[in-house]
mmCIF file of C-alpha atoms in Angstrom:
data_model
loop_
_atom_site.group_PDB
_atom_site.id
_atom_site.type_symbol
_atom_site.label_atom_id
_atom_site.label_comp_id
_atom_site.label_asym_id
_atom_site.label_seq_id
_atom_site.Cartn_x
_atom_site.Cartn_y
_atom_site.Cartn_z
ATOM 1 C CA MET A 1176 -2.369 19.180 6.501
ATOM 2 C CA GLY A 1177 -1.125 18.448 3.014
ATOM 3 C CA ILE A 1178 2.052 16.814 1.775
ATOM 4 C CA ILE A 1179 2.729 20.096 -0.075
ATOM 5 C CA GLU A 1180 1.660 23.415 1.444
ATOM 6 C CA LEU A 1181 2.267 26.640 -0.463
ATOM 7 C CA GLU A 1182 1.182 29.882 1.199
ATOM 8 C CA HIS A 1183 1.144 33.305 -0.496
ATOM 9 C CA ILE A 1184 3.951 32.478 -2.911
ATOM 10 C CA ASN A 1185 5.441 35.288 -5.001
ATOM 11 C CA VAL A 1186 8.227 34.859 -7.543
ATOM 12 C CA ASP A 1187 9.828 38.022 -8.927
ATOM 13 C CA PHE A 1188 12.459 38.225 -11.655
ATOM 14 C CA PRO A 1189 14.680 41.345 -11.708
ATOM 15 C CA GLN A 1190 14.852 43.202 -15.010
ATOM 16 C CA LYS A 1191 16.952 46.057 -16.326
ATOM 17 C CA LYS A 1192 16.667 49.549 -14.852
ATOM 18 C CA GLY A 1193 15.494 48.225 -11.491
ATOM 19 C CA LYS A 1194 12.235 46.810 -12.808
ATOM 20 C CA THR A 1195 10.848 43.415 -11.844
ATOM 21 C CA VAL A 1196 8.474 40.935 -13.421
ATOM 22 C CA ARG A 1197 6.192 39.021 -11.065
ATOM 23 C CA ALA A 1198 5.856 35.530 -12.546
ATOM 24 C CA VAL A 1199 3.855 34.142 -9.613
ATOM 25 C CA HIS A 1200 1.574 36.284 -7.491
ATOM 26 C CA ASP A 1201 0.166 35.373 -4.067
ATOM 27 C CA VAL A 1202 -0.488 31.683 -4.771
ATOM 28 C CA SER A 1203 -1.614 29.301 -2.047
ATOM 29 C CA LEU A 1204 -2.134 25.583 -2.693
ATOM 30 C CA ASN A 1205 -2.603 22.547 -0.480
ATOM 31 C CA VAL A 1206 -1.794 19.189 -2.083
ATOM 32 C CA GLU A 1207 -2.791 16.149 -0.044
ATOM 33 C CA LYS A 1208 -0.983 12.822 -0.092
ATOM 34 C CA GLY A 1209 -2.222 10.633 -2.949
ATOM 35 C CA ASP A 1210 -3.607 13.513 -5.021
ATOM 36 C CA ILE A 1211 -3.130 13.749 -8.746
ATOM 37 C CA TYR A 1212 -3.117 17.522 -8.790
ATOM 38 C CA GLY A 1213 -3.401 19.144 -12.212
ATOM 39 C CA ILE A 1214 -2.032 22.673 -12.626
ATOM 40 C CA VAL A 1215 -3.288 23.977 -15.947
ATOM 41 C CA GLY A 1216 -2.967 27.182 -17.912
ATOM 42 C CA PHE A 1217 -1.714 28.565 -21.178
ATOM 43 C CA SER A 1218 2.005 29.147 -21.817
ATOM 44 C CA GLY A 1219 3.375 31.918 -19.624
ATOM 45 C CA ALA A 1220 0.763 31.427 -16.897
ATOM 46 C CA GLY A 1221 3.495 30.768 -14.298
ATOM 47 C CA LYS A 1222 2.667 27.128 -13.583
ATOM 48 C CA SER A 1223 6.175 25.687 -14.092
ATOM 49 C CA THR A 1224 7.760 28.531 -12.126
ATOM 50 C CA LEU A 1225 5.333 27.910 -9.272
ATOM 51 C CA VAL A 1226 5.942 24.169 -9.128
ATOM 52 C CA ARG A 1227 9.727 24.566 -9.232
ATOM 53 C CA THR A 1228 9.439 26.358 -5.894
ATOM 54 C CA ILE A 1229 8.301 23.097 -4.279
ATOM 55 C CA ASN A 1230 11.845 21.691 -4.288
ATOM 56 C CA LEU A 1231 13.471 25.158 -4.379
ATOM 57 C CA LEU A 1232 14.810 24.808 -7.890
ATOM 58 C CA GLN A 1233 13.208 28.245 -8.017
ATOM 59 C CA LYS A 1234 13.329 30.159 -4.755
ATOM 60 C CA PRO A 1235 10.273 32.309 -4.075
ATOM 61 C CA THR A 1236 10.490 36.003 -3.293
ATOM 62 C CA ALA A 1237 7.860 35.719 -0.589
ATOM 63 C CA GLY A 1238 5.663 33.133 1.091
ATOM 64 C CA ASN A 1239 5.893 29.853 2.988
ATOM 65 C CA ILE A 1240 6.627 26.347 1.701
ATOM 66 C CA LYS A 1241 6.240 23.124 3.659
ATOM 67 C CA VAL A 1242 6.789 19.658 2.157
ATOM 68 C CA ASP A 1243 5.903 16.475 4.030
ATOM 69 C CA GLY A 1244 5.747 18.382 7.300
ATOM 70 C CA LYS A 1245 9.146 20.070 6.882
ATOM 71 C CA ASP A 1246 9.503 23.835 6.520
ATOM 72 C CA PHE A 1247 11.473 24.761 3.398
ATOM 73 C CA ILE A 1248 10.666 28.480 3.220
ATOM 74 C CA LYS A 1249 9.314 30.899 5.827
ATOM 75 C CA ASP A 1250 8.498 34.476 4.911
ATOM 76 C CA GLY A 1251 10.453 34.093 1.686
ATOM 77 C CA LYS A 1252 13.619 32.824 3.438
ATOM 78 C CA GLN A 1253 15.093 29.326 3.184
ATOM 79 C CA VAL A 1254 14.985 27.627 6.591
ATOM 80 C CA ILE A 1255 15.993 24.106 5.561
ATOM 81 C CA SER A 1256 19.728 23.416 5.396
ATOM 82 C CA ASN A 1257 21.256 22.695 1.998
ATOM 83 C CA LYS A 1258 22.174 19.200 3.185
ATOM 84 C CA ASP A 1259 18.614 18.425 4.279
ATOM 85 C CA LEU A 1260 17.273 20.005 1.092
ATOM 86 C CA GLN A 1261 19.442 17.685 -0.993
ATOM 87 C CA LEU A 1262 18.016 14.683 0.878
ATOM 88 C CA ALA A 1263 14.458 16.013 0.586
ATOM 89 C CA ARG A 1264 14.834 16.487 -3.170
ATOM 90 C CA ARG A 1265 15.445 12.755 -3.584
ATOM 91 C CA LYS A 1266 11.858 12.245 -2.450
ATOM 92 C CA ILE A 1267 10.576 14.566 -5.167
ATOM 93 C CA GLY A 1268 10.951 13.011 -8.616
ATOM 94 C CA MET A 1269 10.640 15.113 -11.771
ATOM 95 C CA ILE A 1270 9.951 14.337 -15.419
ATOM 96 C CA PHE A 1271 10.054 16.837 -18.275
ATOM 97 C CA GLN A 1272 8.928 17.326 -21.850
ATOM 98 C CA ASN A 1273 12.359 16.582 -23.346
ATOM 99 C CA PHE A 1274 13.076 13.369 -21.323
ATOM 100 C CA ASN A 1275 16.678 14.429 -20.395
ATOM 101 C CA LEU A 1276 18.129 10.962 -21.048
ATOM 102 C CA LEU A 1277 21.808 10.179 -21.583
ATOM 103 C CA ASN A 1278 21.963 9.112 -25.218
ATOM 104 C CA GLU A 1279 25.368 7.440 -24.937
ATOM 105 C CA THR A 1280 24.244 4.968 -22.273
ATOM 106 C CA THR A 1281 21.714 2.144 -22.279
ATOM 107 C CA VAL A 1282 18.232 2.333 -20.865
ATOM 108 C CA LEU A 1283 19.357 0.292 -17.851
ATOM 109 C CA GLU A 1284 22.328 2.603 -17.251
ATOM 110 C CA ASN A 1285 20.070 5.666 -17.502
ATOM 111 C CA VAL A 1286 17.930 4.366 -14.652
ATOM 112 C CA ALA A 1287 20.948 3.242 -12.617
ATOM 113 C CA PHE A 1288 22.484 6.712 -12.977
ATOM 114 C CA ALA A 1289 19.893 8.090 -10.549
ATOM 115 C CA LEU A 1290 21.226 5.660 -7.916
ATOM 116 C CA LYS A 1291 24.905 6.499 -8.311
ATOM 117 C CA HIS A 1292 25.063 7.953 -4.786
ATOM 118 C CA SER A 1293 23.409 4.925 -3.188
ATOM 119 C CA LYS A 1294 25.274 2.237 -1.252
ATOM 120 C CA LEU A 1295 23.922 -0.555 -3.438
ATOM 121 C CA SER A 1296 26.333 -3.101 -4.892
ATOM 122 C CA ASP A 1297 26.577 -3.404 -8.672
ATOM 123 C CA GLU A 1298 24.381 -6.489 -8.525
ATOM 124 C CA GLU A 1299 21.779 -4.770 -6.356
ATOM 125 C CA LEU A 1300 21.916 -1.700 -8.577
ATOM 126 C CA GLU A 1301 21.162 -3.731 -11.681
ATOM 127 C CA LYS A 1302 18.389 -5.651 -9.931
ATOM 128 C CA LYS A 1303 16.641 -2.480 -8.726
ATOM 129 C CA SER A 1304 16.999 -0.777 -12.114
ATOM 130 C CA LEU A 1305 15.424 -3.786 -13.829
ATOM 131 C CA GLU A 1306 12.570 -3.756 -11.308
ATOM 132 C CA LEU A 1307 11.932 -0.092 -12.095
ATOM 133 C CA LEU A 1308 11.936 -0.791 -15.829
ATOM 134 C CA ASP A 1309 9.516 -3.648 -15.228
ATOM 135 C CA LEU A 1310 7.261 -1.230 -13.359
ATOM 136 C CA VAL A 1311 7.009 0.911 -16.506
ATOM 137 C CA ASP A 1312 6.785 -2.141 -18.828
ATOM 138 C CA LEU A 1313 10.218 -1.661 -20.397
ATOM 139 C CA LYS A 1314 12.274 -4.455 -18.871
ATOM 140 C CA ASP A 1315 12.760 -5.986 -22.333
ATOM 141 C CA LYS A 1316 14.381 -2.716 -23.520
ATOM 142 C CA ALA A 1317 17.057 -2.631 -20.792
ATOM 143 C CA ASN A 1318 19.984 -2.929 -23.208
ATOM 144 C CA PHE A 1319 18.576 -0.582 -25.833
ATOM 145 C CA TYR A 1320 19.766 3.003 -26.275
ATOM 146 C CA PRO A 1321 17.332 5.930 -26.018
ATOM 147 C CA VAL A 1322 17.580 6.669 -29.753
ATOM 148 C CA GLU A 1323 16.166 3.202 -30.436
ATOM 149 C CA LEU A 1324 12.989 3.943 -28.478
ATOM 150 C CA SER A 1325 9.823 5.860 -29.306
ATOM 151 C CA GLY A 1326 9.071 9.133 -27.550
ATOM 152 C CA GLY A 1327 6.610 7.430 -25.243
ATOM 153 C CA GLN A 1328 9.134 4.733 -24.349
ATOM 154 C CA GLN A 1329 11.783 7.359 -23.623
ATOM 155 C CA GLN A 1330 9.367 9.094 -21.273
ATOM 156 C CA ARG A 1331 8.782 5.772 -19.525
ATOM 157 C CA VAL A 1332 12.534 5.464 -18.979
ATOM 158 C CA ALA A 1333 12.530 8.984 -17.536
ATOM 159 C CA ILE A 1334 9.709 7.984 -15.181
ATOM 160 C CA ALA A 1335 11.577 4.837 -14.073
ATOM 161 C CA ARG A 1336 14.642 6.982 -13.361
ATOM 162 C CA ALA A 1337 12.531 9.515 -11.428
ATOM 163 C CA LEU A 1338 11.238 6.659 -9.243
ATOM 164 C CA ALA A 1339 14.713 5.314 -8.452
ATOM 165 C CA ASN A 1340 14.962 7.009 -5.039
ATOM 166 C CA GLU A 1341 11.422 5.936 -4.097
ATOM 167 C CA PRO A 1342 9.954 9.458 -4.059
ATOM 168 C CA ASP A 1343 6.711 10.392 -2.349
ATOM 169 C CA ILE A 1344 6.010 13.094 -4.959
ATOM 170 C CA LEU A 1345 6.352 13.017 -8.754
ATOM 171 C CA ILE A 1346 6.255 16.303 -10.672
ATOM 172 C CA SER A 1347 5.336 16.004 -14.347
ATOM 173 C CA ASP A 1348 6.262 19.253 -16.107
ATOM 174 C CA GLU A 1349 4.557 19.174 -19.533
ATOM 175 C CA ALA A 1350 5.747 15.555 -19.794
ATOM 176 C CA THR A 1351 3.212 14.638 -22.491
ATOM 177 C CA SER A 1352 3.472 17.809 -24.600
ATOM 178 C CA ALA A 1353 5.889 16.307 -27.144
ATOM 179 C CA LEU A 1354 3.999 13.026 -27.516
ATOM 180 C CA ASP A 1355 1.338 11.882 -29.952
ATOM 181 C CA PRO A 1356 -2.171 11.115 -28.585
ATOM 182 C CA GLN A 1357 -1.548 7.360 -28.225
ATOM 183 C CA ASN A 1358 1.700 7.801 -26.291
ATOM 184 C CA THR A 1359 0.147 10.610 -24.239
ATOM 185 C CA GLN A 1360 -2.654 8.291 -23.159
ATOM 186 C CA GLN A 1361 -0.166 5.559 -22.239
ATOM 187 C CA ILE A 1362 1.885 7.934 -20.079
ATOM 188 C CA LEU A 1363 -1.236 9.246 -18.346
ATOM 189 C CA ASP A 1364 -2.406 5.688 -17.693
ATOM 190 C CA LEU A 1365 1.020 4.892 -16.238
ATOM 191 C CA LEU A 1366 0.956 7.911 -13.939
ATOM 192 C CA LYS A 1367 -2.472 6.884 -12.712
ATOM 193 C CA LYS A 1368 -1.257 3.319 -12.119
ATOM 194 C CA LEU A 1369 1.767 4.534 -10.155
ATOM 195 C CA ASN A 1370 -0.445 6.840 -8.123
ATOM 196 C CA LYS A 1371 -2.595 3.896 -7.049
ATOM 197 C CA LYS A 1372 0.093 1.223 -6.749
ATOM 198 C CA LEU A 1373 2.757 3.277 -4.960
ATOM 199 C CA GLY A 1374 0.566 5.870 -3.258
ATOM 200 C CA LEU A 1375 2.499 8.436 -5.258
ATOM 201 C CA THR A 1376 1.392 12.078 -5.142
ATOM 202 C CA VAL A 1377 1.490 13.457 -8.687
ATOM 203 C CA ILE A 1378 1.711 17.118 -9.701
ATOM 204 C CA LEU A 1379 0.664 17.383 -13.343
ATOM 205 C CA ILE A 1380 1.708 20.649 -15.018
ATOM 206 C CA THR A 1381 0.127 21.035 -18.434
ATOM 207 C CA HIS A 1382 -1.558 23.352 -20.909
ATOM 208 C CA GLU A 1383 -3.516 20.344 -22.207
ATOM 209 C CA MET A 1384 -6.868 20.249 -20.469
ATOM 210 C CA ASP A 1385 -7.570 16.731 -21.718
ATOM 211 C CA ALA A 1386 -4.655 15.404 -19.656
ATOM 212 C CA VAL A 1387 -6.131 16.912 -16.492
ATOM 213 C CA LYS A 1388 -9.602 15.594 -17.297
ATOM 214 C CA LYS A 1389 -8.367 12.047 -17.717
ATOM 215 C CA ILE A 1390 -6.467 11.473 -14.484
ATOM 216 C CA ALA A 1391 -6.510 14.429 -12.063
ATOM 217 C CA THR A 1392 -8.416 14.375 -8.789
ATOM 218 C CA LYS A 1393 -7.925 18.100 -8.156
ATOM 219 C CA VAL A 1394 -7.088 21.032 -10.395
ATOM 220 C CA ALA A 1395 -5.771 24.571 -10.204
ATOM 221 C CA VAL A 1396 -6.263 26.933 -13.141
ATOM 222 C CA MET A 1397 -3.538 29.578 -13.554
ATOM 223 C CA GLU A 1398 -3.582 32.824 -15.481
ATOM 224 C CA ASN A 1399 -1.025 35.659 -15.392
ATOM 225 C CA GLY A 1400 0.833 34.160 -12.442
ATOM 226 C CA GLN A 1401 -2.243 33.666 -10.284
ATOM 227 C CA VAL A 1402 -4.417 30.692 -9.389
ATOM 228 C CA ILE A 1403 -7.839 31.894 -10.476
ATOM 229 C CA GLU A 1404 -9.746 28.726 -9.555
ATOM 230 C CA ASN A 1405 -8.930 25.464 -7.790
ATOM 231 C CA GLY A 1406 -10.489 22.524 -6.030
ATOM 232 C CA ASN A 1407 -12.015 19.124 -6.701
ATOM 233 C CA LEU A 1408 -11.859 18.316 -10.423
ATOM 234 C CA LYS A 1409 -15.572 17.609 -10.830
ATOM 235 C CA GLN A 1410 -16.608 20.669 -8.854
ATOM 236 C CA VAL A 1411 -14.344 23.003 -10.839
ATOM 237 C CA PHE A 1412 -15.393 21.601 -14.198
ATOM 238 C CA LEU A 1413 -19.107 21.373 -13.579
ATOM 239 C CA HIS A 1414 -19.332 24.708 -11.772
ATOM 240 C CA PRO A 1415 -16.601 26.962 -13.199
ATOM 241 C CA LYS A 1416 -16.563 30.532 -11.929
ATOM 242 C CA LYS A 1417 -13.901 32.205 -14.061
ATOM 243 C CA GLU A 1418 -13.951 32.917 -17.783
ATOM 244 C CA LEU A 1419 -10.744 30.975 -18.531
ATOM 245 C CA THR A 1420 -12.055 27.896 -16.745
ATOM 246 C CA LYS A 1421 -15.303 28.110 -18.679
ATOM 247 C CA ARG A 1422 -13.271 28.144 -21.888
ATOM 248 C CA PHE A 1423 -11.476 24.976 -20.812
ATOM 249 C CA VAL A 1424 -14.336 22.840 -19.513
ATOM 250 C CA GLY A 1425 -16.585 20.358 -21.222
ATOM 251 C CA GLY A 1426 -14.879 20.378 -24.591
ATOM 252 C CA SER A 1427 -15.740 24.048 -25.065
ATOM 253 C CA LEU A 1428 -12.586 24.743 -27.057
ATOM 254 C CA GLU A 1429 -13.673 22.063 -29.506
ATOM 255 C CA ALA A 1430 -17.173 23.519 -29.463
ATOM 256 C CA ILE A 1431 -15.796 26.980 -30.277
ATOM 257 C CA SER A 1432 -13.854 25.545 -33.211
ATOM 258 C CA THR A 1433 -16.962 23.733 -34.451
ATOM 259 C CA LEU A 1434 -19.214 26.786 -34.177
ATOM 260 C CA SER A 1435 -16.659 29.029 -35.865
ATOM 261 C CA SER A 1436 -16.545 26.663 -38.823
ATOM 262 C CA LEU A 1437 -20.348 26.747 -39.156
ATOM 263 C CA SER A 1438 -20.310 30.476 -40.021
ATOM 264 C CA LEU A 1439 -23.587 31.081 -38.207
ATOM 265 C CA GLY A 1440 -23.531 34.785 -38.919
ATOM 266 C CA LYS A 1441 -25.136 37.388 -36.725
ATOM 267 C CA LEU A 1442 -27.634 35.953 -34.258
ATOM 268 C CA GLY A 1443 -31.074 37.477 -34.442
ATOM 269 C CA PRO A 1444 -32.809 39.158 -31.473
ATOM 270 C CA ASP A 1445 -34.967 36.042 -31.039
ATOM 271 C CA GLU A 1446 -32.023 33.612 -30.909
ATOM 272 C CA ALA A 1447 -29.444 32.743 -28.252
ATOM 273 C CA VAL A 1448 -26.733 30.054 -28.061
ATOM 274 C CA TYR A 1449 -25.958 28.246 -24.811
ATOM 275 C CA GLN A 1450 -23.373 25.717 -23.713
ATOM 276 C CA LEU A 1451 -24.566 23.143 -21.190
ATOM 277 C CA VAL A 1452 -22.104 20.996 -19.218
ATOM 278 C CA TYR A 1453 -23.497 18.273 -16.988
ATOM 279 C CA SER A 1454 -22.890 14.930 -15.327
ATOM 280 C CA VAL A 1455 -24.434 12.211 -17.473
ATOM 281 C CA ALA A 1456 -25.136 10.230 -14.303
ATOM 282 C CA ASN A 1457 -27.315 13.053 -12.949
ATOM 283 C CA VAL A 1458 -29.019 14.221 -16.144
ATOM 284 C CA THR A 1459 -30.781 11.367 -17.912
ATOM 285 C CA LYS A 1460 -33.699 13.053 -19.676
ATOM 286 C CA SER A 1461 -33.569 15.019 -22.925
ATOM 287 C CA ILE A 1462 -33.093 18.651 -21.943
ATOM 288 C CA ILE A 1463 -34.080 19.927 -25.394
ATOM 289 C CA VAL A 1464 -37.368 18.012 -25.401
ATOM 290 C CA GLU A 1465 -38.174 19.136 -21.862
ATOM 291 C CA LEU A 1466 -37.273 22.732 -22.739
ATOM 292 C CA TYR A 1467 -39.821 22.862 -25.577
ATOM 293 C CA ARG A 1468 -42.447 21.084 -23.504
ATOM 294 C CA GLU A 1469 -42.071 23.520 -20.587
ATOM 295 C CA THR A 1470 -41.566 26.842 -22.403
ATOM 296 C CA GLY A 1471 -42.490 26.397 -26.051
ATOM 297 C CA ALA A 1472 -39.057 27.706 -27.060
ATOM 298 C CA GLU A 1473 -37.522 25.861 -29.999
ATOM 299 C CA ALA A 1474 -34.018 24.511 -29.460
ATOM 300 C CA SER A 1475 -31.605 23.052 -32.013
ATOM 301 C CA MET A 1476 -28.468 21.128 -31.053
ATOM 302 C CA LEU A 1477 -25.344 22.608 -32.668
ATOM 303 C CA TYR A 1478 -22.749 20.495 -30.878
ATOM 304 C CA GLY A 1479 -22.770 17.492 -28.555
ATOM 305 C CA ASN A 1480 -20.061 15.514 -26.819
ATOM 306 C CA VAL A 1481 -19.587 13.058 -23.955
ATOM 307 C CA GLU A 1482 -16.135 12.593 -22.426
ATOM 308 C CA LEU A 1483 -14.687 11.034 -19.297
ATOM 309 C CA LEU A 1484 -13.762 13.266 -16.379
ATOM 310 C CA ASN A 1485 -11.499 10.961 -14.360
ATOM 311 C CA ASP A 1486 -13.654 7.995 -15.446
ATOM 312 C CA GLU A 1487 -16.999 9.779 -14.966
ATOM 313 C CA PRO A 1488 -18.976 10.607 -18.147
ATOM 314 C CA ILE A 1489 -19.557 14.335 -18.588
ATOM 315 C CA GLY A 1490 -21.762 15.710 -21.356
ATOM 316 C CA THR A 1491 -21.534 18.960 -23.292
ATOM 317 C CA LEU A 1492 -24.344 20.386 -25.417
ATOM 318 C CA VAL A 1493 -24.365 23.615 -27.402
ATOM 319 C CA VAL A 1494 -27.913 24.577 -28.332
ATOM 320 C CA SER A 1495 -29.538 27.406 -30.260
ATOM 321 C CA VAL A 1496 -32.749 28.607 -28.579
ATOM 322 C CA LYS A 1497 -35.323 30.568 -30.615
ATOM 323 C CA GLY A 1498 -38.257 32.507 -29.263
ATOM 324 C CA ASP A 1499 -39.513 35.974 -28.397
ATOM 325 C CA PRO A 1500 -37.982 37.771 -25.382
ATOM 326 C CA GLU A 1501 -40.474 36.231 -22.958
ATOM 327 C CA LYS A 1502 -39.794 32.697 -24.237
ATOM 328 C CA GLN A 1503 -36.043 33.381 -24.094
ATOM 329 C CA LYS A 1504 -36.397 34.444 -20.477
ATOM 330 C CA GLN A 1505 -38.429 31.340 -19.654
ATOM 331 C CA ALA A 1506 -35.932 29.133 -21.487
ATOM 332 C CA ARG A 1507 -32.999 30.507 -19.535
ATOM 333 C CA GLU A 1508 -34.838 30.166 -16.243
ATOM 334 C CA PHE A 1509 -35.689 26.567 -17.109
ATOM 335 C CA LEU A 1510 -32.090 25.727 -18.042
ATOM 336 C CA GLU A 1511 -30.712 27.386 -14.921
ATOM 337 C CA LYS A 1512 -32.923 25.122 -12.788
ATOM 338 C CA GLN A 1513 -31.469 21.984 -14.355
ATOM 339 C CA ASP A 1514 -28.420 20.223 -12.913
ATOM 340 C CA VAL A 1515 -26.157 21.779 -15.555
ATOM 341 C CA THR A 1516 -23.562 24.519 -15.929
ATOM 342 C CA LEU A 1517 -25.025 27.103 -18.293
ATOM 343 C CA THR A 1518 -22.880 29.494 -20.325
ATOM 344 C CA ARG A 1519 -24.127 31.802 -23.066
ATOM 345 C CA LEU A 1520 -22.009 31.934 -26.243
ATOM 346 C CA ASP A 1521 -21.909 34.298 -29.176
ATOM 347 C CA GLU A 1522 -22.285 33.189 -32.804
ATOM 348 C CA LYS A 1523 -18.568 32.251 -32.945
ATOM 349 C CA GLY A 1524 -18.726 30.143 -29.825
ATOM 350 C CA ASN A 1525 -16.945 32.673 -27.604
ATOM 351 C CA LEU A 1526 -18.232 33.565 -24.146
ATOM 352 C CA TYR A 1527 -21.051 36.075 -24.398
ATOM 353 C CA ASP A 1528 -20.225 39.574 -23.110
#
C-alpha cells in the first residue's frame, strides 16, 4: 500500500457546444513512502493536472484517490469532508516554477506566513521559521527580501515555507524550470537531502529528463494524458518499451542533436546506426572491439556519453555498423545478446521506422 494511490483517474474539461477535453485518461499510480517519484513528459502531457488531483486542487472526473490511507475520492466523488481535506492538505507541501513569494515581506516572514494558523507564540514562530531556513541553508538571509535573492535562493525559501507544516509529501511542479543549471543542481540536491533526512516523499513533475535522472527512484512517463511507462528508474531507462521513453533515455536527445549536426546524409544499404544504453557497472569490455572480433562487421563510434542515473553511471553509445546483409544480421544478433538496450536510429538520429 502506497502513501499515494491513484486508480483509473480521468480529468475532463468541458468545452463549448457540449464538447469535453480529456486531460488525464485512465491513470493509475502507486507512490510509496520515501519515493522520489519523477513524472515526466513534454508540455501538455497532463502531468501537472494529474498531480493536482492528489490534494484535490483539481478534482478528477472519475477514479479513486487515497492519500496516507485516507480515501479522498471514490468513483469520482469526494468522500473526505472539506474540513478533513484542509487538514490533509497541510501534510502535502507544494513548490512551483514561479516561487509565489510575498515580495513586500522578508524571507523570515514568508516562511512564517505558512504558520499563521498555528498556535505558536511569536517567539516560537520565529524560532521554527529560522530552523526551516537553516534546513535550506538560508538562515543568514532571514531579513532579506525576495528581490535581493537569486532565483535558486528564492526557490529555497519556497521549499522552507512548504515544509513549515511538517508535510509527509512534497510536490515539486516544474520547480527547476526557471533556474540555470547550477541552481537547478542545488535545488535537486536539496530535495534529495530532504528526502533522506526527513523521510519526505517527493513528487517531481518536470519536462527535464536530466532532473529525473539525477534524483528520482521511480519514474512515470506521460504522453497525451496517459502514463505510457512507469516503474523503477533504472528498469525504465535501461529497458524502455515506448518510443517517447526511448527518446528520453541515455542522453538520446543530445545524441539526436549531435547526429543531426553531422549531416551524415542517406545511409547506404550496408550501413546501420544503433544507440546502445547500458549500465557501466555491468558492461566493462569494449563492445565495438568485441563486435568486430565476433562478426567481422566494422563499427565506428559517432557519439559516446556517461552520465549518472541516481548516482549509478550509465553509458550511451551511438555506433555506425557497416557490412553486407549477413554481417548486419550477425551484428544485430550480437548486440542484442549484450547487456544493453539497443535502438536503431536513422541518419538524423531519430528512431528508425
